[in-house]
Short mmCIF file of C-alpha atoms in Angstrom, two decimals:
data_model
loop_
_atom_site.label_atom_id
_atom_site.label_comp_id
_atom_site.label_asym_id
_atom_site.label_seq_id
_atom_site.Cartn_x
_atom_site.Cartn_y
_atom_site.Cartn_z
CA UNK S 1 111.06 97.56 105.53
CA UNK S 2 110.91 96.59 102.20
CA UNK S 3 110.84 98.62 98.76
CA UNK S 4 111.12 97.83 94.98
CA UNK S 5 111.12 100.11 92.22
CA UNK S 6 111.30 100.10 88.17
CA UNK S 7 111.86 103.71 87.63
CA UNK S 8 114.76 105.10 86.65
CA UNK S 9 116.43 107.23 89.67
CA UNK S 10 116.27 111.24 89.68
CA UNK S 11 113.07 111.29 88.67
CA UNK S 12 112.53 115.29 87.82
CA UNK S 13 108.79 115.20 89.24
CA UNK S 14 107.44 112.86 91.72
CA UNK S 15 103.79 112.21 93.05
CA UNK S 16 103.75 110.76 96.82
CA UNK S 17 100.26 109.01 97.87
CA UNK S 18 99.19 106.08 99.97
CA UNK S 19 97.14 104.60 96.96
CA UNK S 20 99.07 104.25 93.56
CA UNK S 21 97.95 104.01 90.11
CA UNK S 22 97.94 100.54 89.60
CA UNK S 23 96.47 97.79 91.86
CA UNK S 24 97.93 94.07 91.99
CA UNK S 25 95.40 91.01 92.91
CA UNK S 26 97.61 87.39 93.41
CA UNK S 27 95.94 85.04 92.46
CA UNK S 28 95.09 81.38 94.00
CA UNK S 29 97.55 80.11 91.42
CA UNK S 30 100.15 82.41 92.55
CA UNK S 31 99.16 84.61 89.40
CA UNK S 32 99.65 88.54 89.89
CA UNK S 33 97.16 90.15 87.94
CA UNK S 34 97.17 94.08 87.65
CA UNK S 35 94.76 96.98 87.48
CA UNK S 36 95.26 100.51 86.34
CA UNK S 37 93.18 103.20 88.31
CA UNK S 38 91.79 106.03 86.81
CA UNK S 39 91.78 110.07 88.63
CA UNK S 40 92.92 113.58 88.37
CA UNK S 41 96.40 112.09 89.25
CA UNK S 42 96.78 109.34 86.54
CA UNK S 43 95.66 111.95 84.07
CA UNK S 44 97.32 114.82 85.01
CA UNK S 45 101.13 112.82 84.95
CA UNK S 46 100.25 111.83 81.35
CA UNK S 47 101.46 114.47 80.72
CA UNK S 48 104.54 114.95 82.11
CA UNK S 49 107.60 113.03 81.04
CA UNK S 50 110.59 112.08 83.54
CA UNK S 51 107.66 111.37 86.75
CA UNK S 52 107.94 109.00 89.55
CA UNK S 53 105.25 107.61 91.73
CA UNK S 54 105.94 107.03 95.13
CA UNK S 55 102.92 105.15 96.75
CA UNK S 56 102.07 102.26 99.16
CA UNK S 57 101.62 98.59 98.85
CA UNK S 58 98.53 98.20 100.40
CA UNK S 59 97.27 94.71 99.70
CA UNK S 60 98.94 91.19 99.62
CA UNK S 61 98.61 91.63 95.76
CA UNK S 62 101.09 94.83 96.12
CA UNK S 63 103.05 93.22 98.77
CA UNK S 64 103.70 90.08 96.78
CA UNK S 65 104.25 92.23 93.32
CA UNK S 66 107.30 93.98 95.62
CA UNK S 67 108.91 90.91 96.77
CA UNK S 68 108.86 89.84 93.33
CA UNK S 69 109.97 92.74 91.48
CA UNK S 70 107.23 93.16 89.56
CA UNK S 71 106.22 96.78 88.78
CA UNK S 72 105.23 99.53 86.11
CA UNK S 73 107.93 102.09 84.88
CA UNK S 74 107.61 105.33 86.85
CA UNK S 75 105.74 103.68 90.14
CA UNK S 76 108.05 102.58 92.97
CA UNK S 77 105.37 101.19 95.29
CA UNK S 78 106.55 100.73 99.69
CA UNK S 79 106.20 97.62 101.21
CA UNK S 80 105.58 99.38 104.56
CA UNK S 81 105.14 96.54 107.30
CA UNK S 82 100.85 95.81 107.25
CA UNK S 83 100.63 96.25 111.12
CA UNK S 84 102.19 99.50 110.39
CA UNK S 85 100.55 100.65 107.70
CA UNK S 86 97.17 99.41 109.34
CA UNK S 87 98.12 101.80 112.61
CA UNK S 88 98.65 104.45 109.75
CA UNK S 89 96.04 104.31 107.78
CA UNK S 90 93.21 103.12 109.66
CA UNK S 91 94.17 104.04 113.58
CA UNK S 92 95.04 107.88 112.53
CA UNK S 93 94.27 108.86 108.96
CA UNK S 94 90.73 107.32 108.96
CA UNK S 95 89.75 107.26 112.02
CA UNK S 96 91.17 110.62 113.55
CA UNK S 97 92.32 112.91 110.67
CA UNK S 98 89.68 112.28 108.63
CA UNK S 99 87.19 112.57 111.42
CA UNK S 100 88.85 116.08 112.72
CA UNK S 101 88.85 118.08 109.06
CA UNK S 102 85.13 116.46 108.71
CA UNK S 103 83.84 117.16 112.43
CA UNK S 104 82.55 113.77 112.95
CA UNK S 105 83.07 113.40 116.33
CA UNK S 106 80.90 112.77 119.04
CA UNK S 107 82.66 114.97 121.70
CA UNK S 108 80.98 114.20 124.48
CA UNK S 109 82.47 110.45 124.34
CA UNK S 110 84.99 110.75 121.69
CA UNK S 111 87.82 111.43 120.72
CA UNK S 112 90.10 109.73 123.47
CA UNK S 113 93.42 110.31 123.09
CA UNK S 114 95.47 107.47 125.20
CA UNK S 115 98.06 105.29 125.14
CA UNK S 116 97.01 103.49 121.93
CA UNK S 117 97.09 106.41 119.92
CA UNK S 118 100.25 107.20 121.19
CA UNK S 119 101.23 103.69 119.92
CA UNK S 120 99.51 104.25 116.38
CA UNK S 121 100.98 107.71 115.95
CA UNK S 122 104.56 106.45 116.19
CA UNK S 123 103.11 104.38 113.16
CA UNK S 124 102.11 106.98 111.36
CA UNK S 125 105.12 108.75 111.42
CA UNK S 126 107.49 105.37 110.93
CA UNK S 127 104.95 105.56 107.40
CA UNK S 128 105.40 108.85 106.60
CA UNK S 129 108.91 108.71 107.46
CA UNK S 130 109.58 106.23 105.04
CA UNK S 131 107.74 108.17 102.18
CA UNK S 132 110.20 110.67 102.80
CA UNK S 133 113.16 108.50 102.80
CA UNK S 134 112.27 107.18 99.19
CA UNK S 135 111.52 110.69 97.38
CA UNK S 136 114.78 111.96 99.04
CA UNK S 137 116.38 108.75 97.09
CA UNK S 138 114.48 108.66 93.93
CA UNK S 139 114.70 112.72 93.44
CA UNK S 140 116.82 114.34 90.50
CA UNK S 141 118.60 117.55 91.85
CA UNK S 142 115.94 120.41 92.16
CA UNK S 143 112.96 118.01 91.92
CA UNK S 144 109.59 119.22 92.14
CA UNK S 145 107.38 116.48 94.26
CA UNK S 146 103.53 116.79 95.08
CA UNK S 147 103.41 115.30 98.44
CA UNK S 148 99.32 114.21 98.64
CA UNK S 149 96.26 114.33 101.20
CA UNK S 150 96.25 113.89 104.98
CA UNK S 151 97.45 110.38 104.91
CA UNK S 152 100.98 112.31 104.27
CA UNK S 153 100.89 115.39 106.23
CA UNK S 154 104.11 114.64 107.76
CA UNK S 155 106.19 113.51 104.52
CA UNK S 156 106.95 117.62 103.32
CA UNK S 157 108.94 118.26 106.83
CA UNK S 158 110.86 115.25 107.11
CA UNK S 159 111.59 115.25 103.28
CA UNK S 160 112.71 118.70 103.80
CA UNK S 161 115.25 117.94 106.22
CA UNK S 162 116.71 115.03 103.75
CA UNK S 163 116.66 116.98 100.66
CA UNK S 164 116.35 121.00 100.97
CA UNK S 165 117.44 121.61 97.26
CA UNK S 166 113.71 120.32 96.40
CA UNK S 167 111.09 121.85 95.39
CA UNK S 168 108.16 120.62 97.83
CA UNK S 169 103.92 120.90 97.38
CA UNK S 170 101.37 119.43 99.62
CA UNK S 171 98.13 119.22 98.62
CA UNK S 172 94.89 118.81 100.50
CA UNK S 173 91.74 116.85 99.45
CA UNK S 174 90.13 116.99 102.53
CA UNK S 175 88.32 120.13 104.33
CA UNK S 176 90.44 121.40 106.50
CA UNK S 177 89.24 121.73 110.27
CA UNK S 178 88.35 125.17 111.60
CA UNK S 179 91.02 125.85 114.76
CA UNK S 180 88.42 125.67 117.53
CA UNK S 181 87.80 121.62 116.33
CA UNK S 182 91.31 121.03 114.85
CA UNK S 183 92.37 121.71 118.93
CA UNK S 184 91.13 118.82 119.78
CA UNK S 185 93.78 117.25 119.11
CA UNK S 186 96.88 116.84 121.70
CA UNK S 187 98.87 119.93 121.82
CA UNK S 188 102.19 118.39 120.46
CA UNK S 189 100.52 116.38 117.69
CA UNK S 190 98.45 119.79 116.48
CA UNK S 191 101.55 121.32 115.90
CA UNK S 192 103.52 118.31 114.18
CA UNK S 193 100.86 118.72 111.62
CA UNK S 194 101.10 121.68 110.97
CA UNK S 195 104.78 121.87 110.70
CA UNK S 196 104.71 118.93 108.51
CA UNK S 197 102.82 120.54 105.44
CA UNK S 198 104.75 123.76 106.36
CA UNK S 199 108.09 121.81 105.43
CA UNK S 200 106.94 122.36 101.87
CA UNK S 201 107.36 125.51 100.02
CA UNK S 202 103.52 125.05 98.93
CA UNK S 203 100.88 123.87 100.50
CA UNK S 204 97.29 124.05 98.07
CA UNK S 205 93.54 123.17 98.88
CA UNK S 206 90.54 122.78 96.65
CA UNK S 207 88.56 125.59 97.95
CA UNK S 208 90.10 129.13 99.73
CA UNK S 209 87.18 128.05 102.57
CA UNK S 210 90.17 125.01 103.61
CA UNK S 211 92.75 127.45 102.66
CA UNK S 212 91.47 129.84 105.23
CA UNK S 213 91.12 127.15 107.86
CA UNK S 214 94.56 126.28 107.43
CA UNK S 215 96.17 129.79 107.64
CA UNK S 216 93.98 130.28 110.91
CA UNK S 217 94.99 126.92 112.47
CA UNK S 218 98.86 127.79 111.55
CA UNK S 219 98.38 131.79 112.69
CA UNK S 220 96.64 130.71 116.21
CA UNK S 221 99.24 127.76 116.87
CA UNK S 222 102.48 128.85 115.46
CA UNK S 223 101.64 132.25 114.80
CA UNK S 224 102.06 132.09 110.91
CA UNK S 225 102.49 129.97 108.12
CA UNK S 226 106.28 131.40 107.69
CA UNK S 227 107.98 130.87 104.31
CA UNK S 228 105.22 128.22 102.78
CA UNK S 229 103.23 129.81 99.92
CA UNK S 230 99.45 128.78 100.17
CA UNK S 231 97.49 127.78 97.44
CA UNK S 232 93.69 126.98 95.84
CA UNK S 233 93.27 124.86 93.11
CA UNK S 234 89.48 123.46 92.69
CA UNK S 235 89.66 120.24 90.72
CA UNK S 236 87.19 119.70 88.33
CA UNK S 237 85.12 116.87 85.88
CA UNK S 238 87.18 115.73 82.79
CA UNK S 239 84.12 116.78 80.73
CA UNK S 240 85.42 114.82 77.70
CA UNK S 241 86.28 111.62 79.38
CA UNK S 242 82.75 111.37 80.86
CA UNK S 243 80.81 111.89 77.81
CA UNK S 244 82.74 109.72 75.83
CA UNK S 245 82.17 107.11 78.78
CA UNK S 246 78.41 107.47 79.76
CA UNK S 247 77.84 106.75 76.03
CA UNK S 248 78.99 103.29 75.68
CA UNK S 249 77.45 100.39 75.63
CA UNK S 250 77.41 99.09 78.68
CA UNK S 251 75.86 102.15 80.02
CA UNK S 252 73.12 102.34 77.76
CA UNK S 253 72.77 98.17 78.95
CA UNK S 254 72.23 99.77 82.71
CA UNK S 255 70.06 102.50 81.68
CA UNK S 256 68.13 100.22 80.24
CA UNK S 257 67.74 98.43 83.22
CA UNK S 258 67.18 101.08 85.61
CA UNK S 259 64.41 102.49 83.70
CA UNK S 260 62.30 99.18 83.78
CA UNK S 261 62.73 99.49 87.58
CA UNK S 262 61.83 103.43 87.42
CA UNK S 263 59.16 102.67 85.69
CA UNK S 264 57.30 104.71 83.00
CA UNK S 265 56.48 108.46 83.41
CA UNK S 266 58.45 109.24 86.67
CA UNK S 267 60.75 111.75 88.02
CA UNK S 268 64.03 110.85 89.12
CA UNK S 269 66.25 111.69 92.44
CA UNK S 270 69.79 110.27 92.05
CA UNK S 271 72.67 109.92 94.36
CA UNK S 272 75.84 107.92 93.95
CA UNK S 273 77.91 107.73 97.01
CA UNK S 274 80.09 105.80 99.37
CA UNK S 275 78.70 104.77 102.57
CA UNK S 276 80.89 107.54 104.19
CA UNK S 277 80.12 108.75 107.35
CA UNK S 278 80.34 112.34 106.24
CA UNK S 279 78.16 111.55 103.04
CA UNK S 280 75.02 111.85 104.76
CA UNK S 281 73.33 109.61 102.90
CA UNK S 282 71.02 108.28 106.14
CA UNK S 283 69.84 112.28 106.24
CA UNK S 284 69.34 112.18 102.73
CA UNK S 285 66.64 109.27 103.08
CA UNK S 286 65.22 110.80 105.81
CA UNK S 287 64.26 114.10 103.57
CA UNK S 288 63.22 111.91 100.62
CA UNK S 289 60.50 110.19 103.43
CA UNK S 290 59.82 113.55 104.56
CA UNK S 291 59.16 114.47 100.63
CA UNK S 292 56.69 111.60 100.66
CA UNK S 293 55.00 112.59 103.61
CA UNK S 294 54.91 116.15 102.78
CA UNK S 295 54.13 116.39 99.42
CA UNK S 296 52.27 113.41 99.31
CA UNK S 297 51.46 113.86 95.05
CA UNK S 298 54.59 112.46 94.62
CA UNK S 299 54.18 109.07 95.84
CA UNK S 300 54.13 106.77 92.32
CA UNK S 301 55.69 109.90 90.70
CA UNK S 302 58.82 109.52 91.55
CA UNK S 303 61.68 107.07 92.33
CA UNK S 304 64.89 107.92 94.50
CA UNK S 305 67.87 106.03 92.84
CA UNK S 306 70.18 105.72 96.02
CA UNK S 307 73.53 104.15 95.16
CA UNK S 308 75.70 103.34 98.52
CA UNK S 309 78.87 101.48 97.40
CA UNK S 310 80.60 100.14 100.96
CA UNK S 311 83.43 102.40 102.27
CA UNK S 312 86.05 101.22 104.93
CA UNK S 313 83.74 98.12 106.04
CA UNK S 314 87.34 97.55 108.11
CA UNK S 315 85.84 99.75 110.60
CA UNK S 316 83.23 98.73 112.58
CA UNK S 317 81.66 102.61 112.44
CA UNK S 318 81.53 102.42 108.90
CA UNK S 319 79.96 98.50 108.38
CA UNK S 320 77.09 99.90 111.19
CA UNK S 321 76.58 103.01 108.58
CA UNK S 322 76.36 100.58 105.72
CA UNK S 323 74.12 98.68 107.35
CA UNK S 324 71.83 101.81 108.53
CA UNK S 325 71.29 102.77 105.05
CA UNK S 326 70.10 99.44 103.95
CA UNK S 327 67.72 99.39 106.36
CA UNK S 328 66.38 102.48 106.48
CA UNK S 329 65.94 102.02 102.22
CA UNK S 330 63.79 98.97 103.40
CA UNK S 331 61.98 100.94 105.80
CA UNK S 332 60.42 103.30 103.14
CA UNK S 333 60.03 100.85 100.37
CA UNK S 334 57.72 98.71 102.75
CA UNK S 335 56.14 101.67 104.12
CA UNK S 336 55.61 103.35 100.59
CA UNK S 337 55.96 100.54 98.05
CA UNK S 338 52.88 99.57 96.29
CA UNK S 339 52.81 96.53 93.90
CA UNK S 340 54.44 99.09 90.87
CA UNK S 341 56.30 101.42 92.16
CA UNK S 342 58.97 100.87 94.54
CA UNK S 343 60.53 104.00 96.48
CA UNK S 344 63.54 103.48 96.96
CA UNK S 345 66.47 101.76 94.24
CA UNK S 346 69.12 100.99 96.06
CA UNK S 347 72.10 99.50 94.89
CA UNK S 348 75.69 98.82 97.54
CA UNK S 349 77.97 96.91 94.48
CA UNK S 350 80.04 99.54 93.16
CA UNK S 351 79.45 99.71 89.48
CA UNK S 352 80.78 102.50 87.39
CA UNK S 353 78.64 101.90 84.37
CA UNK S 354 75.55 102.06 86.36
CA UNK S 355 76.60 105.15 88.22
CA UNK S 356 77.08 107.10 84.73
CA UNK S 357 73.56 105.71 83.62
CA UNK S 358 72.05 106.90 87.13
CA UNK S 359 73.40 110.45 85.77
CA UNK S 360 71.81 110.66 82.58
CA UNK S 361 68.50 109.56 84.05
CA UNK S 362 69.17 112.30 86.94
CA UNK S 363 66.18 114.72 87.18
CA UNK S 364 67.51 115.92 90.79
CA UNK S 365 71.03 114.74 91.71
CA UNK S 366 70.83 114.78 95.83
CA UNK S 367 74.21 116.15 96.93
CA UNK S 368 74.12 116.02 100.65
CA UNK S 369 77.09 115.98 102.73
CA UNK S 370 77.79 117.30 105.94
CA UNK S 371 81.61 118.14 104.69
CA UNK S 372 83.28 117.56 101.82
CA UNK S 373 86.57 118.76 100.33
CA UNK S 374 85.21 119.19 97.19
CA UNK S 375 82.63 116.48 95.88
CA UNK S 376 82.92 115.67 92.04
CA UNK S 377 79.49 113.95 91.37
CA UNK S 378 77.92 117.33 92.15
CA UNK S 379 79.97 118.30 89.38
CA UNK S 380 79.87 115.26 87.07
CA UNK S 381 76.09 114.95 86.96
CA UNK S 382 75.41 118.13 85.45
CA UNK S 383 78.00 117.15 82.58
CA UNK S 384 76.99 113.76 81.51
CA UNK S 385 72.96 114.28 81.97
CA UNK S 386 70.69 113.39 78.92
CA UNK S 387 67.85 115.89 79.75
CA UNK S 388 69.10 118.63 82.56
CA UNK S 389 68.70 117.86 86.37
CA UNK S 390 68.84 120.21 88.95
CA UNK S 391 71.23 119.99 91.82
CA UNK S 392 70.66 119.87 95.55
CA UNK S 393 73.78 120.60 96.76
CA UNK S 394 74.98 121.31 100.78
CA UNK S 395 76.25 124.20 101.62
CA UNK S 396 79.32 122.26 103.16
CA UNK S 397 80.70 120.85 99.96
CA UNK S 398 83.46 122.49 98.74
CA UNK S 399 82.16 122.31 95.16
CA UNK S 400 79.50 124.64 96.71
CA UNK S 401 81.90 127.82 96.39
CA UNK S 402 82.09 127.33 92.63
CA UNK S 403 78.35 125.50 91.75
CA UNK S 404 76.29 127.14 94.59
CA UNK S 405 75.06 129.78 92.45
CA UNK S 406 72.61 127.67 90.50
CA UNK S 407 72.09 124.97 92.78
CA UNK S 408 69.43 124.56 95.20
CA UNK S 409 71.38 124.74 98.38
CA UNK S 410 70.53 123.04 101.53
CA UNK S 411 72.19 122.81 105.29
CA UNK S 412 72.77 119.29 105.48
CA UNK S 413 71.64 118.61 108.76
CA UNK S 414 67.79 120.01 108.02
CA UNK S 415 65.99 116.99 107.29
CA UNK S 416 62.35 119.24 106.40
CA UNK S 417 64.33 121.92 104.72
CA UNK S 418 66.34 119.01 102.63
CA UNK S 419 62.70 117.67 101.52
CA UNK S 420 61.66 120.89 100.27
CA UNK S 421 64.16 121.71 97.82
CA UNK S 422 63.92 117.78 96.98
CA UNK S 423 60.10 119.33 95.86
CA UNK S 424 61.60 122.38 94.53
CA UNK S 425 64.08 120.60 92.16
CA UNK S 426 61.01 118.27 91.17
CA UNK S 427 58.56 121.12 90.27
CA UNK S 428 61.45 123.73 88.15
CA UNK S 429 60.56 124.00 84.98
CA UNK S 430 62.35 122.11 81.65
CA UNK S 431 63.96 125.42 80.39
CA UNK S 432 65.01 126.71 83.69
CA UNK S 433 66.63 123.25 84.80
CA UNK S 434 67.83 123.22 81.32
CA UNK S 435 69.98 127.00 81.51
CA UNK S 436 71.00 125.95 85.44
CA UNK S 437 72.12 123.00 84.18
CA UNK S 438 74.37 124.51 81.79
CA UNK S 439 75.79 126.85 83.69
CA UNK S 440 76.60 123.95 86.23
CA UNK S 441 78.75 121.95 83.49
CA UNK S 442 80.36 125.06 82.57
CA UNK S 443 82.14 125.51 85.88
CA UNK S 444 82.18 122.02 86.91
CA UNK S 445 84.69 121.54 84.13
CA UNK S 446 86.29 124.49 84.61
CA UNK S 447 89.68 122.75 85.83
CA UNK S 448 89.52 119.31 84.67
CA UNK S 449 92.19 116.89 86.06
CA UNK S 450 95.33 117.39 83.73
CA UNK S 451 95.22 121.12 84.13
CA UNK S 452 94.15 120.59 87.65
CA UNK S 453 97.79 119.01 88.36
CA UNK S 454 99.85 121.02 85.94
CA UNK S 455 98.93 124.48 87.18
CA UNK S 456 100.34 123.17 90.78
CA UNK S 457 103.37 121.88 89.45
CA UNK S 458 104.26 125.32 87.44
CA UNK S 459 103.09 126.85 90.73
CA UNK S 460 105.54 125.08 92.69
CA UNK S 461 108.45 125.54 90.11
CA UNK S 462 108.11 129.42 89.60
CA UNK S 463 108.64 129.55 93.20
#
């Protein structure tokens, strides 16, 4: 195993993740170009001096940039072996973390837990094991690191052990599972878990709903959450950033566009998503049929503005759910379409600029999921649209707890019940869409990213 840094050792505040801040693509001329990301993390260590990154290398790009030594000041980026990572990342943090804290499972024929994940587990912990290894190295006396997401459960125990003079957070961007559904996983492995994030002195969540879930796993298992402090910290838009974005030119070149396929004098229902499992998005365009069908006056009247931008097409689960949602878009478009009005916009290239022009068009913004940790475009449409929309939102997103109020709030799995607060949104009136609106933005931005980060590092340092 493999790593390369440019930092400075003794970092006084380090950020652990499997994806970094900065991407590198090699080129077919052996070229290593770089990216910068963007995030709550990227802007909330702005600003704070004397930071290390510790994240993985998770292309060839990376990989290359590490044998190299090429890097960015305050990033030391793993060069975990690829079969190893691939176990990690894709054999248990996609496809069985993520699908426990979500309940995705089909539990009549899934999950199985055999041999093979035996094998992949022993990955996962070789990965997080050699997170640990390199914050133990890289941390000043006294550190404070934010160990994050489910990809790194493990890394606050076994860092622990190495280095008990730190001080150690976890955070959690996922839901967390209810202890009932969180059982199914193997006795041993349950509990490895949940030691793991215990190993840090606090361990934080975007709503208290995943706070809750936590405590009650830990309380039933272990029978507490001993010394580990637990916290809530909901992360919100950066208000500023987004306005200043949606504004620029290439937006306005997409709105532009978008509104000659809209077409003149029609409603809009937007929603900008990966083709994530736990989305919903195939639900979604089964209410806005159901809208058609029921409410038939809306046929011409309105256009749904679906954009699906491919997530983990690695897994053959996820490229099937891709492809459902294309087809099922076709479905109503040939069903509905008429020679000027087409039902259905759907768009699967991920494109930034259009997705903040799809906002400011947003009459409705279609928030859907069956379970979400938090869900920021229920929070960043209300702040960058031009005229008010008014938000659909499930009741299992955690951004429910703090927008639910004035949102029109659906169970995600009602199809009929989904299309009539699709009609509902559609039919509220300017000035109440306008105030709800409002009152949306207001605590959508209520913790934007840099204060989102800095409140749980002078959490973890007061002790």
């Amino acid at each position: 195993m493999v790593s390369e840094h440019t930092s400075s050792s003794h970092a006084q505040v380090l950020v652990a993740s499997n994806r970094g801040p900065i991407t590198y693509t090699l080129g077919e001329d052996g070229t290593l170009d770089s990216k910068r990301g963007g995030g709550g993390l990227v802007s909330g260590l702005s600003a704070v001096d004397d930071k290390l990154w510790v994240c993985a290398a998770l292309g060839d790009g990376d990989r290359e940039a590490v044998r190299r030594g090429v890097g960015e000041e305050g990033v030391r980026m793993l060069d975990i072996d690829a079969e190893v990572h691939a176990d990690a990342y894709n054999g248990i943090a996609n496809s069985v973390l993520w699908f426990v804290h979500h309940l995705l499972y089909q539990t009549p024929v899934e999950p199985v837990f055999d041999a093979e994940f035996r094998r992949q587990w022993a990955s996962f912990e070789t990965y997080n094991r050699a997170f640990a290894e390199a914050l133990a190295e890289e941390a000043g006396p006294g550190a404070a690191v934010l160990v994050q997401d489910y990809h790194l459960a493990l890394v606050p125990g076994m860092l622990r052990e190495l280095r008990p003079d730190l001080r150690i957070g976890h955070f959690s961007h996922t839901p967390w599972a209810p202890v009932d559904y969180f059982r199914l996983l193997p006795d041993d492995i349950a509990e490895q878990l949940l030691r793991g994030i215990l190993g840090a002195d606090r361990a934080a969540f975007l709503t208290r709903r995943w706070a809750d879930a936590f405590i009650g796993c830990c309380t039933e298992i272990l029978g507490g959450t001993g010394r580990t402090r637990i916290g809530v910290h909901g992360l919100g838009a950066d208000a500023d950033f987004l306005r200043r974005r949606s504004h620029e030119a290439d937006v306005d070149e997409r709105m532009a566009a978008l509104r000659e396929q809209v077409g003149e004098d029609r409603k809009t229902i937007v929603r900008v998503d990966r083709t994530e499992l736990s989305k919903n998005i195939v639900r979604g365009l089964h209410a806005y049929r159901t809208l058609l069908d029921t409410h038939p006056e809306w046929r011409e009247r309105v256009v749904h503005i679906a954009f699906a931008y491919p997530s983990r097409q690695d897994l053959a689960v996820y490229r099937d759910y891709t492809a459902a949602v294309q087809t099922l878009a076709t479905e109503i478009n040939a069903a509905y379409g008429t020679e000027s009005w087409t039902p259905v916009v759907l768009h699967v290239k991920d494109d930034f600029a259009r997705s903040l022009a799809a906002y400011r068009l947003a009459d409705v913004a279609l928030v859907n999921p069956i379970r979400d940790g938090m869900n920021l475009v229920a929070k960043e449409v209300p702040v960058v649209s031009d005229h008010g929309c008014a938000l659909v939102l499930s009741r299992e997103a955690g951004a429910y707890e703090e927008l639910g109020e004035d949102a029109i709030v659906v169970n995600p799995y009602d199809v009929t019940g989904t299309a009539e607060a699709l009609h509902e949104a559609l039919t509220m009136s300017g000035d109440e869409r306008s105030g709800r609106t409002k009152r949306l933005a207001e605590a959508a931005t209520a913790l934007p990213p840099q204060q989102w980060f800095l409140d749980q590092l002078e959490a973890l340092r007061q002790g």
